[in-house]
Amino acid sequence: MRFVTAKTESTLADLTRRVFEIQGRNAGERTKQAQAALLRANPHLRDLKKVPAGTLVLLPDLPGTSPFAPQAAAPVSSEVVAHLKQALAGAKAVLARAAASEAQDAATTLELAKSMGQMNVLKQAPGLQSRLPEIAKLTKSRATEAASLNAAQTQALIDLETELDQLIP
């Protein structure tokens, strides 16, 4: 995965020309495809005039194009890396709390659905009884998706921390 930072481009075409080397036959079509891929990977680029310089831009891998060679990065001090690691630790903590909350919400919903199935409430609302299995299934599915997303996000934070270690000269 490659990243660049937005500079002062005012259009997506300008950014595309700066970050991708697209030449030869069908260059116009490949440029349009590159612009569409940039937008899919970076929805915040829809209005580049509102994107401040320095904003990270993900460069998607595109067949038939090659990104320009990255500029040499300025050395990063160990203090900056330490602050970034602290921010990552905070992000990990927030992510862990969000995952725990999502798991608790799912458990509560499943328990409620189970207890409502055993209560006389369903006699008063017969339509609800037929929906309880669907609610339970959707809740389990959402909990599984949340756990998967949490694992991916946690791994991304771990990867970022590893890459931060590589920034120290």
Short mmCIF file of C-alpha atoms in Angstrom, two decimals:
data_model
loop_
_atom_site.label_atom_id
_atom_site.label_comp_id
_atom_site.label_asym_id
_atom_site.label_seq_id
_atom_site.Cartn_x
_atom_site.Cartn_y
_atom_site.Cartn_z
CA MET A 1 0.00 0.00 0.00
CA ARG A 2 1.42 3.36 -0.99
CA PHE A 3 0.56 6.78 0.31
CA VAL A 4 1.28 10.31 -0.81
CA THR A 5 0.24 13.60 0.65
CA ALA A 6 -2.02 16.08 -1.04
CA LYS A 7 -0.27 19.25 -2.01
CA THR A 8 -2.00 22.16 -3.67
CA GLU A 9 -3.84 20.30 -6.42
CA SER A 10 -7.22 21.80 -7.20
CA THR A 11 -8.50 18.97 -9.40
CA LEU A 12 -8.38 15.21 -9.34
CA ALA A 13 -6.73 15.30 -12.78
CA ASP A 14 -3.85 17.36 -11.33
CA LEU A 15 -3.39 14.88 -8.49
CA THR A 16 -3.55 11.92 -10.87
CA ARG A 17 -0.88 13.44 -13.12
CA ARG A 18 1.36 14.04 -10.11
CA VAL A 19 1.09 10.58 -8.56
CA PHE A 20 0.78 8.26 -11.58
CA GLU A 21 2.89 7.97 -14.69
CA ILE A 22 0.37 7.16 -17.42
CA GLN A 23 1.66 7.22 -20.96
CA GLY A 24 1.18 5.51 -24.27
CA ARG A 25 -1.85 4.05 -25.90
CA ASN A 26 -5.20 4.64 -24.17
CA ALA A 27 -3.57 7.01 -21.69
CA GLY A 28 -6.75 9.09 -21.52
CA GLU A 29 -8.90 6.09 -20.60
CA ARG A 30 -6.35 4.79 -18.09
CA THR A 31 -6.18 8.28 -16.55
CA LYS A 32 -9.96 8.25 -16.07
CA GLN A 33 -9.72 4.79 -14.51
CA ALA A 34 -6.95 6.01 -12.22
CA GLN A 35 -9.06 9.00 -11.15
CA ALA A 36 -12.02 6.71 -10.40
CA ALA A 37 -9.78 4.36 -8.41
CA LEU A 38 -8.35 7.31 -6.45
CA LEU A 39 -11.87 8.42 -5.54
CA ARG A 40 -12.91 4.90 -4.49
CA ALA A 41 -9.85 4.63 -2.26
CA ASN A 42 -10.11 8.25 -1.02
CA PRO A 43 -13.71 9.50 -0.90
CA HIS A 44 -12.49 12.67 0.82
CA LEU A 45 -10.97 13.78 -2.51
CA ARG A 46 -14.34 14.56 -4.10
CA ASP A 47 -13.68 18.25 -3.59
CA LEU A 48 -9.92 18.77 -3.56
CA LYS A 49 -10.33 22.45 -2.79
CA LYS A 50 -11.49 21.43 0.69
CA VAL A 51 -8.61 18.98 1.22
CA PRO A 52 -5.77 20.62 3.15
CA ALA A 53 -2.19 20.16 2.00
CA GLY A 54 -0.57 17.28 3.82
CA THR A 55 -3.68 15.07 3.80
CA LEU A 56 -2.81 11.41 3.25
CA VAL A 57 -3.90 9.92 -0.06
CA LEU A 58 -3.95 6.16 -0.60
CA LEU A 59 -2.58 5.15 -4.00
CA PRO A 60 -4.44 2.09 -5.26
CA ASP A 61 -2.57 -0.49 -7.30
CA LEU A 62 -3.62 -0.08 -10.92
CA PRO A 63 -2.67 -2.37 -13.77
CA GLY A 64 -1.00 -0.50 -16.61
CA THR A 65 0.08 2.44 -14.47
CA SER A 66 3.00 3.01 -12.21
CA PRO A 67 3.22 5.49 -9.38
CA PHE A 68 5.97 8.03 -9.59
CA ALA A 69 8.92 7.30 -7.35
CA PRO A 70 8.27 8.62 -3.86
CA GLN A 71 10.11 11.67 -2.72
CA ALA A 72 12.78 11.15 -0.11
CA ALA A 73 11.26 11.55 3.30
CA ALA A 74 12.72 13.96 5.77
CA PRO A 75 14.16 12.27 8.85
CA VAL A 76 11.71 11.87 11.69
CA SER A 77 12.82 12.51 15.24
CA SER A 78 12.36 9.90 17.93
CA GLU A 79 10.18 12.39 19.83
CA VAL A 80 7.74 12.61 16.93
CA VAL A 81 7.66 8.82 16.67
CA ALA A 82 7.03 8.58 20.42
CA HIS A 83 4.08 10.99 20.13
CA LEU A 84 2.69 9.04 17.18
CA LYS A 85 3.02 5.78 19.10
CA GLN A 86 1.19 7.35 22.00
CA ALA A 87 -1.61 8.37 19.63
CA LEU A 88 -1.70 4.83 18.25
CA ALA A 89 -1.95 3.43 21.78
CA GLY A 90 -4.89 5.73 22.38
CA ALA A 91 -6.50 4.60 19.12
CA LYS A 92 -6.02 0.96 20.14
CA ALA A 93 -7.69 1.65 23.49
CA VAL A 94 -10.64 3.37 21.82
CA LEU A 95 -10.93 0.51 19.36
CA ALA A 96 -10.89 -2.05 22.18
CA ARG A 97 -13.61 -0.16 24.08
CA ALA A 98 -15.73 0.12 20.93
CA ALA A 99 -15.35 -3.61 20.25
CA ALA A 100 -16.27 -4.47 23.83
CA SER A 101 -19.31 -2.19 23.64
CA GLU A 102 -20.41 -3.74 20.34
CA ALA A 103 -20.04 -7.24 21.81
CA GLN A 104 -22.01 -6.23 24.91
CA ASP A 105 -24.77 -4.70 22.78
CA ALA A 106 -25.01 -7.90 20.75
CA ALA A 107 -25.13 -10.05 23.88
CA THR A 108 -27.83 -7.84 25.39
CA THR A 109 -29.91 -7.95 22.21
CA LEU A 110 -29.63 -11.75 22.00
CA GLU A 111 -30.52 -12.14 25.67
CA LEU A 112 -33.51 -9.84 25.24
CA ALA A 113 -34.70 -11.75 22.19
CA LYS A 114 -34.34 -15.01 24.09
CA SER A 115 -36.17 -13.76 27.17
CA MET A 116 -38.95 -12.19 25.09
CA GLY A 117 -39.40 -15.56 23.41
CA GLN A 118 -40.14 -17.06 26.82
CA MET A 119 -42.43 -14.29 28.03
CA ASN A 120 -46.12 -13.73 27.62
CA VAL A 121 -45.35 -10.50 25.77
CA LEU A 122 -45.38 -12.41 22.52
CA LYS A 123 -49.03 -13.34 23.00
CA GLN A 124 -49.84 -9.63 22.87
CA ALA A 125 -47.59 -9.01 19.84
CA PRO A 126 -47.72 -12.14 17.64
CA GLY A 127 -45.83 -10.45 14.80
CA LEU A 128 -42.84 -10.05 17.06
CA GLN A 129 -42.48 -13.78 17.64
CA SER A 130 -41.85 -14.44 13.97
CA ARG A 131 -39.23 -11.66 13.89
CA LEU A 132 -37.20 -12.83 16.92
CA PRO A 133 -35.20 -15.49 15.02
CA GLU A 134 -34.41 -12.92 12.31
CA ILE A 135 -33.34 -10.36 14.92
CA ALA A 136 -31.09 -12.94 16.58
CA LYS A 137 -29.57 -13.96 13.24
CA LEU A 138 -28.89 -10.35 12.24
CA THR A 139 -27.41 -9.58 15.65
CA LYS A 140 -25.05 -12.56 15.45
CA SER A 141 -24.06 -11.56 11.92
CA ARG A 142 -23.38 -7.98 13.00
CA ALA A 143 -21.32 -9.19 15.96
CA THR A 144 -19.24 -11.39 13.64
CA GLU A 145 -18.70 -8.51 11.20
CA ALA A 146 -17.76 -6.18 14.06
CA ALA A 147 -15.23 -8.68 15.39
CA SER A 148 -13.73 -9.09 11.92
CA LEU A 149 -13.54 -5.34 11.41
CA ASN A 150 -11.99 -4.90 14.84
CA ALA A 151 -9.33 -7.51 14.01
CA ALA A 152 -8.51 -5.75 10.72
CA GLN A 153 -8.34 -2.34 12.38
CA THR A 154 -6.19 -3.66 15.20
CA GLN A 155 -3.81 -5.25 12.69
CA ALA A 156 -3.63 -1.97 10.75
CA LEU A 157 -2.65 -0.15 13.94
CA ILE A 158 0.00 -2.78 14.67
CA ASP A 159 1.33 -2.39 11.12
CA LEU A 160 1.45 1.38 11.56
CA GLU A 161 3.40 0.99 14.77
CA THR A 162 5.87 -1.33 13.04
CA GLU A 163 6.32 1.19 10.25
CA LEU A 164 6.84 3.97 12.78
CA ASP A 165 9.74 1.99 14.23
CA GLN A 166 11.32 2.00 10.79
CA LEU A 167 11.18 5.80 10.59
CA ILE A 168 13.71 6.34 13.35
CA PRO A 169 17.18 6.88 11.84
#
